[in-house]
Short mmCIF file of C-alpha atoms in Angstrom, two decimals:
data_model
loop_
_atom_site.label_atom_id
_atom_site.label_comp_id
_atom_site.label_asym_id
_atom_site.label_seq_id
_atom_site.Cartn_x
_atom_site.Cartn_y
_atom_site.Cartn_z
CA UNK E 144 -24.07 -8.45 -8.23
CA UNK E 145 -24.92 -10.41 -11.73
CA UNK E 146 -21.95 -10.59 -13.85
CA UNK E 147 -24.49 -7.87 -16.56
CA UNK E 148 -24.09 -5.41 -13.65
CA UNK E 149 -20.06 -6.85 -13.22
CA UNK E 150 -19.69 -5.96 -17.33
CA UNK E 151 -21.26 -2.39 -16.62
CA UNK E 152 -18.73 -1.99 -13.63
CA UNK E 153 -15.79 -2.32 -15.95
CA UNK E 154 -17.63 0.23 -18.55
CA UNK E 155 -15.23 3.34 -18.72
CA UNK E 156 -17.16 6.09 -20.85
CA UNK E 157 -19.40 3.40 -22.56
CA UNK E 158 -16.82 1.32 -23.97
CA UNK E 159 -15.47 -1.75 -22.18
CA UNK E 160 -12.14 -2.37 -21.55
CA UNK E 161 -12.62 -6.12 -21.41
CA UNK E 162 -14.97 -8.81 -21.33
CA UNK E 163 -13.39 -12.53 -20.36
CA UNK E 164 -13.81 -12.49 -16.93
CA UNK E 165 -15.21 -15.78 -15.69
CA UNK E 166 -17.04 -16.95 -13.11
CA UNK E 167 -16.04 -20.07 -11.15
CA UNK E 168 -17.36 -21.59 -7.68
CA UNK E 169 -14.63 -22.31 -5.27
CA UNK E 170 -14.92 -24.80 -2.09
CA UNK E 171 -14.01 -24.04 1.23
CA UNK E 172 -10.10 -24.33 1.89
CA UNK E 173 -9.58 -23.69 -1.79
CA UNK E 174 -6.82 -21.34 -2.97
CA UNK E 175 -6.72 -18.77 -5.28
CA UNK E 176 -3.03 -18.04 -5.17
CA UNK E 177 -0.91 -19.86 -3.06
CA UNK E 178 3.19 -18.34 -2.04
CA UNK E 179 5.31 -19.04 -4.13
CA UNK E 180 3.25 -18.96 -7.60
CA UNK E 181 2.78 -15.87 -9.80
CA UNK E 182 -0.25 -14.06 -10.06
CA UNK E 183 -1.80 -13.74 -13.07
CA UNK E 184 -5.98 -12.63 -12.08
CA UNK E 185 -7.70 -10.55 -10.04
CA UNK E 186 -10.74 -11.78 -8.26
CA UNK E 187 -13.82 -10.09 -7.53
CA UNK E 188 -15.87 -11.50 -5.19
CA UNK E 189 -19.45 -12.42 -5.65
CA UNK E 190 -20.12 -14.72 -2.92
CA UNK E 191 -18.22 -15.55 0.22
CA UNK E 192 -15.12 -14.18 2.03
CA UNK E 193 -11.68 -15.07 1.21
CA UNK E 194 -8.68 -14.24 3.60
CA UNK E 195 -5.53 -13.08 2.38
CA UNK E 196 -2.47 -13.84 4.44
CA UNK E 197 1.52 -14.28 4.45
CA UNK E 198 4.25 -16.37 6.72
CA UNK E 199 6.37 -15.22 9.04
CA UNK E 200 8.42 -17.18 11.22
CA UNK E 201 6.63 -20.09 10.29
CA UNK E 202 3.07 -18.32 11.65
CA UNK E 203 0.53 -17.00 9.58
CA UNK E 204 -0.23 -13.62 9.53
CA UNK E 205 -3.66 -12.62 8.22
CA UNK E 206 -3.40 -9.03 5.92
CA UNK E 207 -7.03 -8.73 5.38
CA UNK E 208 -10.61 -10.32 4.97
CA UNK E 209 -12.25 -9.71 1.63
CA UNK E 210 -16.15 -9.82 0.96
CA UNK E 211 -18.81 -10.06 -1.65
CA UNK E 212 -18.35 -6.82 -4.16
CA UNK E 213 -14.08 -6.13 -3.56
CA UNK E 214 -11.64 -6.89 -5.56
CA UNK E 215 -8.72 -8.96 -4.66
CA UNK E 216 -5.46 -10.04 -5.91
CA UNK E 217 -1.96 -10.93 -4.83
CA UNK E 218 -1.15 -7.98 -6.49
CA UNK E 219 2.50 -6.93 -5.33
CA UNK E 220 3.18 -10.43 -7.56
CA UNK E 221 0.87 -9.58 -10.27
CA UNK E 222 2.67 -6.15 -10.73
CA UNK E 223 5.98 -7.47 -10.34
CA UNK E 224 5.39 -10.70 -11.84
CA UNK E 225 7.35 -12.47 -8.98
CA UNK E 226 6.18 -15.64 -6.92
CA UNK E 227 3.72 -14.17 -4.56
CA UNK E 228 4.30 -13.91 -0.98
CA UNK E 229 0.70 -13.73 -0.07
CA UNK E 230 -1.91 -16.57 0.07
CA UNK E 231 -5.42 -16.05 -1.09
CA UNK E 232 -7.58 -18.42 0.63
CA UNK E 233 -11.19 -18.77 0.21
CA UNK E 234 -12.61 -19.14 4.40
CA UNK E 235 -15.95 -20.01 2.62
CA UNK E 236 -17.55 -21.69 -0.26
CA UNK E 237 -17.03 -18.57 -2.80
CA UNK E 238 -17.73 -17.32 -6.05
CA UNK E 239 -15.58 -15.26 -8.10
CA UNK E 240 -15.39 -13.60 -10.96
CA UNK E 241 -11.73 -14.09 -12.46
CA UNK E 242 -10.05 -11.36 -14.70
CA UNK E 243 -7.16 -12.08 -16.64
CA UNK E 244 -4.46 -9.27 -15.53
CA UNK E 245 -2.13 -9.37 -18.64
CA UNK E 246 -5.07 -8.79 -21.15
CA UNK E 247 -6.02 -5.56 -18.85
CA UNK E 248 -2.07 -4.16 -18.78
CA UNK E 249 -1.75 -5.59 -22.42
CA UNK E 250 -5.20 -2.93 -23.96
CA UNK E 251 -3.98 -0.61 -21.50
CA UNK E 252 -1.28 -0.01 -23.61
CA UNK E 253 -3.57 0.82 -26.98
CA UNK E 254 -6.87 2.02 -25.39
CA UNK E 255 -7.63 4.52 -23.06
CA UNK E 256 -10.81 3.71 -21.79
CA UNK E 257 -8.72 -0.26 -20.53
CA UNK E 258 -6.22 2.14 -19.34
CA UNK E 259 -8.42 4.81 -17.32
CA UNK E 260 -10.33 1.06 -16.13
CA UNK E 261 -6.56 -0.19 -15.00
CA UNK E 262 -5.75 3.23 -13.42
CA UNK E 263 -8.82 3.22 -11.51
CA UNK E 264 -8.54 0.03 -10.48
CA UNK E 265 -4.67 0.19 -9.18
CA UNK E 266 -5.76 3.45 -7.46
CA UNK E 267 -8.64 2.11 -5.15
CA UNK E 268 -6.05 -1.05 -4.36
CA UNK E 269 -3.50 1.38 -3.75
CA UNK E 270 -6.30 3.58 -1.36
CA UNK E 271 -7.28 -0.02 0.63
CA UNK E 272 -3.31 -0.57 1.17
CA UNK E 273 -2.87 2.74 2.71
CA UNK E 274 -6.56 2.69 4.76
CA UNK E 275 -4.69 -0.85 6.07
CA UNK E 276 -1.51 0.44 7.04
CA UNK E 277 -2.82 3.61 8.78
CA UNK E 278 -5.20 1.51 10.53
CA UNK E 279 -2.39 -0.80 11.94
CA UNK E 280 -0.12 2.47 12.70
CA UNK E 281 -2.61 4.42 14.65
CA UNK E 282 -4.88 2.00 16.09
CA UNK E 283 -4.65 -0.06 19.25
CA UNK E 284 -6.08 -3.91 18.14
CA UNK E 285 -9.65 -3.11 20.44
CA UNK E 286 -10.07 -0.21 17.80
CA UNK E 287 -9.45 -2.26 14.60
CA UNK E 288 -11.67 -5.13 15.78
CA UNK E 289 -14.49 -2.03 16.80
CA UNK E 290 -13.74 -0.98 12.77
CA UNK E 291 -14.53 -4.29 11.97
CA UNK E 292 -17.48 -5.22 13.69
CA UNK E 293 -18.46 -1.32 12.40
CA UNK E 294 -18.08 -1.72 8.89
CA UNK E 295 -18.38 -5.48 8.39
CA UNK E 296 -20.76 -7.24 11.26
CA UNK E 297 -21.01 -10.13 9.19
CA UNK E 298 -17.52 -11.06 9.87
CA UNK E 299 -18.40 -11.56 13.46
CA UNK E 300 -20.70 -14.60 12.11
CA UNK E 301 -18.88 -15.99 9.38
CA UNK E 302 -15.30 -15.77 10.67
CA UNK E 303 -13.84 -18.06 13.22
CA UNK E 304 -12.28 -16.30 16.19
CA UNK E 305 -9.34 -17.47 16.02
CA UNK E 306 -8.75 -15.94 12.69
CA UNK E 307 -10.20 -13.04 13.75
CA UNK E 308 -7.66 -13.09 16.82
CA UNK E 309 -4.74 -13.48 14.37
CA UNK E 310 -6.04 -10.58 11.89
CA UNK E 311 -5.77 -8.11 14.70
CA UNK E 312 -2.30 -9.52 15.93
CA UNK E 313 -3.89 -10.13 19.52
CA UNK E 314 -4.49 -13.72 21.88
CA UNK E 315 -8.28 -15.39 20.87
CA UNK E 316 -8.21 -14.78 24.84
CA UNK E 317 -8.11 -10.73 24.28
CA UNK E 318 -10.09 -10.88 21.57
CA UNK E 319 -12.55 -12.67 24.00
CA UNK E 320 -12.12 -9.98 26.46
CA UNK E 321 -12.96 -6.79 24.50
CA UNK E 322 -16.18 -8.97 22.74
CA UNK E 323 -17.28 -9.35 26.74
CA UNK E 324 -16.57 -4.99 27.66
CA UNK E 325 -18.03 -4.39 24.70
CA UNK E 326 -21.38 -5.95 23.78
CA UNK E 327 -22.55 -7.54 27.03
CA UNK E 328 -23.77 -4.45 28.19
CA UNK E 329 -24.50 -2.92 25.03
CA UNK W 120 20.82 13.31 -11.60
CA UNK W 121 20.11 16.34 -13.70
CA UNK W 122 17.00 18.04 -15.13
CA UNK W 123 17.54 16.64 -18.28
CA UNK W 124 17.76 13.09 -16.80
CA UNK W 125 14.64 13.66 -14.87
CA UNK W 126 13.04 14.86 -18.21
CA UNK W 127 14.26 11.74 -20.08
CA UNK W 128 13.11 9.48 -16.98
CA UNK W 129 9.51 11.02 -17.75
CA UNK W 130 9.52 9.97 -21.42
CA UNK W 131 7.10 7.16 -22.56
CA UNK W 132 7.97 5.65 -25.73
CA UNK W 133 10.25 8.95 -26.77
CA UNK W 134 6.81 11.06 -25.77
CA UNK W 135 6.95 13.31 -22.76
CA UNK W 136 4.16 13.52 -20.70
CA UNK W 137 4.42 16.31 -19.30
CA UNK W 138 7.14 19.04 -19.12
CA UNK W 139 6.36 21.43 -16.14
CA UNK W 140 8.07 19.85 -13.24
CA UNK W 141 9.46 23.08 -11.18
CA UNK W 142 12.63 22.57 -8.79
CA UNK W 143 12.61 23.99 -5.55
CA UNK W 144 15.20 24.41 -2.63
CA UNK W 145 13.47 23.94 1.06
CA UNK W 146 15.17 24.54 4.41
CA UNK W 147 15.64 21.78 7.05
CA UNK W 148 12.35 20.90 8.71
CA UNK W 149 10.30 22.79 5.52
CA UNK W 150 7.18 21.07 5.47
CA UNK W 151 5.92 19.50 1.72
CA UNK W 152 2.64 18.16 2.81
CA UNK W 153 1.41 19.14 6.30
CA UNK W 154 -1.41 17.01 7.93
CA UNK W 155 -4.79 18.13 7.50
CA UNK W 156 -3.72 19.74 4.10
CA UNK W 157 -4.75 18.82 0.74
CA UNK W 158 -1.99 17.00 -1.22
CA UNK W 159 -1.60 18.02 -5.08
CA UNK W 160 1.38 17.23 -6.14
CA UNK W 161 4.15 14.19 -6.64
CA UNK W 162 7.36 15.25 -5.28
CA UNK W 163 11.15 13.69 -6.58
CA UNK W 164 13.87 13.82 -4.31
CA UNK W 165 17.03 15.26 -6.07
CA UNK W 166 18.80 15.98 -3.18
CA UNK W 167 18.92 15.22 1.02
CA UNK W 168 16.08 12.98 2.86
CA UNK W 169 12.60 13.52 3.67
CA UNK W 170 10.53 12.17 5.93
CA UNK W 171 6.50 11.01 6.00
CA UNK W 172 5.03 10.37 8.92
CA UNK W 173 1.37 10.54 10.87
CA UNK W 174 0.20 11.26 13.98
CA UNK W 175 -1.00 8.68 16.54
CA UNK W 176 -2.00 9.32 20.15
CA UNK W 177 -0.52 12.50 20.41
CA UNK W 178 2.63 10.70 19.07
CA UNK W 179 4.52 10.87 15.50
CA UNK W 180 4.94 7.69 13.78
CA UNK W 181 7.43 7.25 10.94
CA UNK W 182 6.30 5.90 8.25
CA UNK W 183 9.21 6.19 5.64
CA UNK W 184 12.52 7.99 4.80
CA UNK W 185 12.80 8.98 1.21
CA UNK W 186 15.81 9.64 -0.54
CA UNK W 187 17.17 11.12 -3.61
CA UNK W 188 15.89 9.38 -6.91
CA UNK W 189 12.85 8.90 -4.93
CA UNK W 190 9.37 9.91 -5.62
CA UNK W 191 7.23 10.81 -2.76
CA UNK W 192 3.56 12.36 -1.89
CA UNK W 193 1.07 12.25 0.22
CA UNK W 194 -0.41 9.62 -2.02
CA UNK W 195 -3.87 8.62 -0.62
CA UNK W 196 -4.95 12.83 -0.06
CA UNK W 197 -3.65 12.96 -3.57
CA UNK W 198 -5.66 10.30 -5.14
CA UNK W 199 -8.92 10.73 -2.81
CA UNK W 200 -8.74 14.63 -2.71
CA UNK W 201 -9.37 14.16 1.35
CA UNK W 202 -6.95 15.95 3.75
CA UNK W 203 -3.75 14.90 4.09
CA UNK W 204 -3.17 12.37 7.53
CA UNK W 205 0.68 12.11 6.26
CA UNK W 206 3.14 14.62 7.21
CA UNK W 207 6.31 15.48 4.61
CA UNK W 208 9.16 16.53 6.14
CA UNK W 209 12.30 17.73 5.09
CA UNK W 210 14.92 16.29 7.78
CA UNK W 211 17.92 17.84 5.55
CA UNK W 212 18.22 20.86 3.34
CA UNK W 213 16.41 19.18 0.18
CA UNK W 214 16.29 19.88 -3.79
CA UNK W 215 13.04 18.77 -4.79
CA UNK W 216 11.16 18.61 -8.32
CA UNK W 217 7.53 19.27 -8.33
CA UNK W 218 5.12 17.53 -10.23
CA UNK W 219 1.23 18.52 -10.76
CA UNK W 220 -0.74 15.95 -10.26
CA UNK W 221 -3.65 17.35 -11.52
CA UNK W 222 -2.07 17.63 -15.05
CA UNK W 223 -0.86 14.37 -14.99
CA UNK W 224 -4.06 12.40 -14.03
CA UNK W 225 -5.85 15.12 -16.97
CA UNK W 226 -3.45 14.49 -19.18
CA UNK W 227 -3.47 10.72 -19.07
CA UNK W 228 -7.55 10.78 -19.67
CA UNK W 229 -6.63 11.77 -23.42
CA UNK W 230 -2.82 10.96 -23.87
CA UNK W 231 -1.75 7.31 -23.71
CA UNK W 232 1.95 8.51 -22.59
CA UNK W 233 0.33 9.95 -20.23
CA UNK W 234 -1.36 7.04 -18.70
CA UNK W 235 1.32 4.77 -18.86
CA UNK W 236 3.85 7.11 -17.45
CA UNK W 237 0.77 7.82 -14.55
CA UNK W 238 0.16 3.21 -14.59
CA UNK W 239 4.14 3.20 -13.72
CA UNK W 240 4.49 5.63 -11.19
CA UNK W 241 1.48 4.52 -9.40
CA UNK W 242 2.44 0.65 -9.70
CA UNK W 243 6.13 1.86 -8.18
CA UNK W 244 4.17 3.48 -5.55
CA UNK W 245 1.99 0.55 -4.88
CA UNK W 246 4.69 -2.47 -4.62
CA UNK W 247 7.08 0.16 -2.72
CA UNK W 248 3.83 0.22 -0.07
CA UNK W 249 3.41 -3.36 -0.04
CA UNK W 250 7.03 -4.49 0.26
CA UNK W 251 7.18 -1.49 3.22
CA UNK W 252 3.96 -3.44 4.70
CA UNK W 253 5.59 -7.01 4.30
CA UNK W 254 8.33 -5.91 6.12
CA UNK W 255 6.54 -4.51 9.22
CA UNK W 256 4.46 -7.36 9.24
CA UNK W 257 7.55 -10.17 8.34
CA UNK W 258 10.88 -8.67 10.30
CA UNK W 259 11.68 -8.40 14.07
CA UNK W 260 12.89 -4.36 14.41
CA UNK W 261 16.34 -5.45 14.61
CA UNK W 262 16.29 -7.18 10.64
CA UNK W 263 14.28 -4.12 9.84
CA UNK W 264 17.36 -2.01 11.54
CA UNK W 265 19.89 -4.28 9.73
CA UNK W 266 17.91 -4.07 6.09
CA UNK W 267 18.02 0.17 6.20
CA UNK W 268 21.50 -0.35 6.79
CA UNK W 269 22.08 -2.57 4.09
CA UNK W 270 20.05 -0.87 1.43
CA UNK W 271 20.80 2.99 2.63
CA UNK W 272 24.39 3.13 4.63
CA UNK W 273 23.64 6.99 4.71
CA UNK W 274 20.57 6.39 6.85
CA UNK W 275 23.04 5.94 9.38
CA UNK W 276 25.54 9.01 9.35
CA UNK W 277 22.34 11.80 8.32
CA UNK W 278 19.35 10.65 10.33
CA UNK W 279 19.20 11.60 14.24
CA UNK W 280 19.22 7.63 16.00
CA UNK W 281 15.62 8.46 17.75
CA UNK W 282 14.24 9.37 14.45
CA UNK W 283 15.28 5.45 13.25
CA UNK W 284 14.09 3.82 16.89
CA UNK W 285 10.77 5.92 15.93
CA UNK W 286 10.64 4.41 12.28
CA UNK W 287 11.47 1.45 13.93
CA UNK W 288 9.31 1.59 16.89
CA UNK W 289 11.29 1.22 19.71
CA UNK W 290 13.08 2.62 22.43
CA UNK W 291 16.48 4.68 21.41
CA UNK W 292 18.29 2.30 24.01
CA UNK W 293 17.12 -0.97 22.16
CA UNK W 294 18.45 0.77 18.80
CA UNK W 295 22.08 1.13 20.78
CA UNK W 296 21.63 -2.33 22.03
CA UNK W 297 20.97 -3.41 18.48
CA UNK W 298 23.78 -1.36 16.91
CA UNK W 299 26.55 -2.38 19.82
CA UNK W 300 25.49 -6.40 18.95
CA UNK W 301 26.13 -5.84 15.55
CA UNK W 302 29.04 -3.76 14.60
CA UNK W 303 31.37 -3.59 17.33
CA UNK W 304 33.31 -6.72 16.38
CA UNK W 305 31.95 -5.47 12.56
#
């Protein structure tokens, strides 16, 4: 996606909410937002994948994977404006289009095309929460890696295994189990 | 808290977004939101406890117990339109308010109050997800026993224990285990 075809994404009725996103490359191992800070962006992804995690009990726990054309923030932080418990972590070299959140809320306030943008916005992040949670309530971790390899195959390249492993709360041992009933065979 | 608190609670910069919240009485074990169904409305606990859940190999799963103050819906049918995979429960005789969606989200398409009032409640709704999701990902069900407790005491004396070992996810014995470690000597 060119950032023209970005600027017509954020077009709500013809007029645009706002226009100072900017685009920045990001190495490897780079973080967007690490715990502890406050958000202030949201990040849409042109280019890469970037894994968004938290601690607990000193582990990592990966929350999601996000590709080329999602959004992304740590967003419980941006809304609350308290240090984020969520890492944003870029797995590869990424580029992303940054969007400062304050200016959004800020003409969301005064304009009602930046505040139908917002609302839409805060409503498909609230729809990829609840997708995420019902996912983890109702499926066994064979099921959410099938999902995956479903809707995203190219995680199955890009991703290491053990990450993978960790995303679905399972052993990289499991993991290698269902890959082998699954797709020798298929 | 009365009607005319609830009405005040609504107001956006002295504006009221919309006035035609209704008040209902349901039985014990009414259903607001059944699954399958499509959701419509945003409901405000004024009085007793419901309860959303979904369905899961055959099995319920508690998601959440809401309580009075508390806004509640089958938020992803109501934002997608798509049947509902959330049950609403009433485990007590309730008093709820009932809000329109539909109004709202027209009503904040022209009416700034409208949208803001619409940005808050859905932001609310969003961090109350993702601090619900931190916590099943972050605490052991025995800190996520001990935090109900903490933050709702009545949890305790008006929910059945295997309803709270289902929210919790374990077996009604563990929850006795857990309680007897804690507050015998308490």
């Amino acid at each position: 996606m060119t950032p023209e075809e970005l600027a017509k994404a954020y077009t709500v009725n013809g007029e645009q909410p706002f226009t100072d996103a900017v685009q920045r490359k990001y190495k490897k191992n780079s973080n967007l937002c690490s715990i502890g800070e406050v958000e202030h962006n949201v990040y849409f992804v042109v280019s890469g994948i970037v894994e968004a995690g938290m601690i607990a009990n000193k582990e990592d726990k990966i929350i999601e994977f996000v590709f080329p054309n999602e959004f992304t923030s740590s967003f419980s932080s941006l809304l609350s404006q308290q240090p984020s418990d969520v890492y944003l972590t870029c797995l590869t070299d990424c580029e992303i289009q940054i969007i400062t959140f304050s200016k959004l809320r800020e003409d969301s306030k005064t304009s009602l095309a930046a505040s139908q943008f917002y609302i839409q916005s805060i409503e498909k992040a609230y729809l990829q929460r609840a997708k995420r949670e019902k996912d983890f309530l109702t499926l066994s971790a064979e099921e959410r890696y099938l999902k995956l390899v479903e809707t995203r195959p190219e995680v199955i390249q890009q991703i290491p295994v053990f990450r993978i492993a960790k995303y679905l709360g399972i052993h990289p041992d499991s993991l290698s189990r269902i890959r082998k009933t699954k797709f020798t065979n298929g």
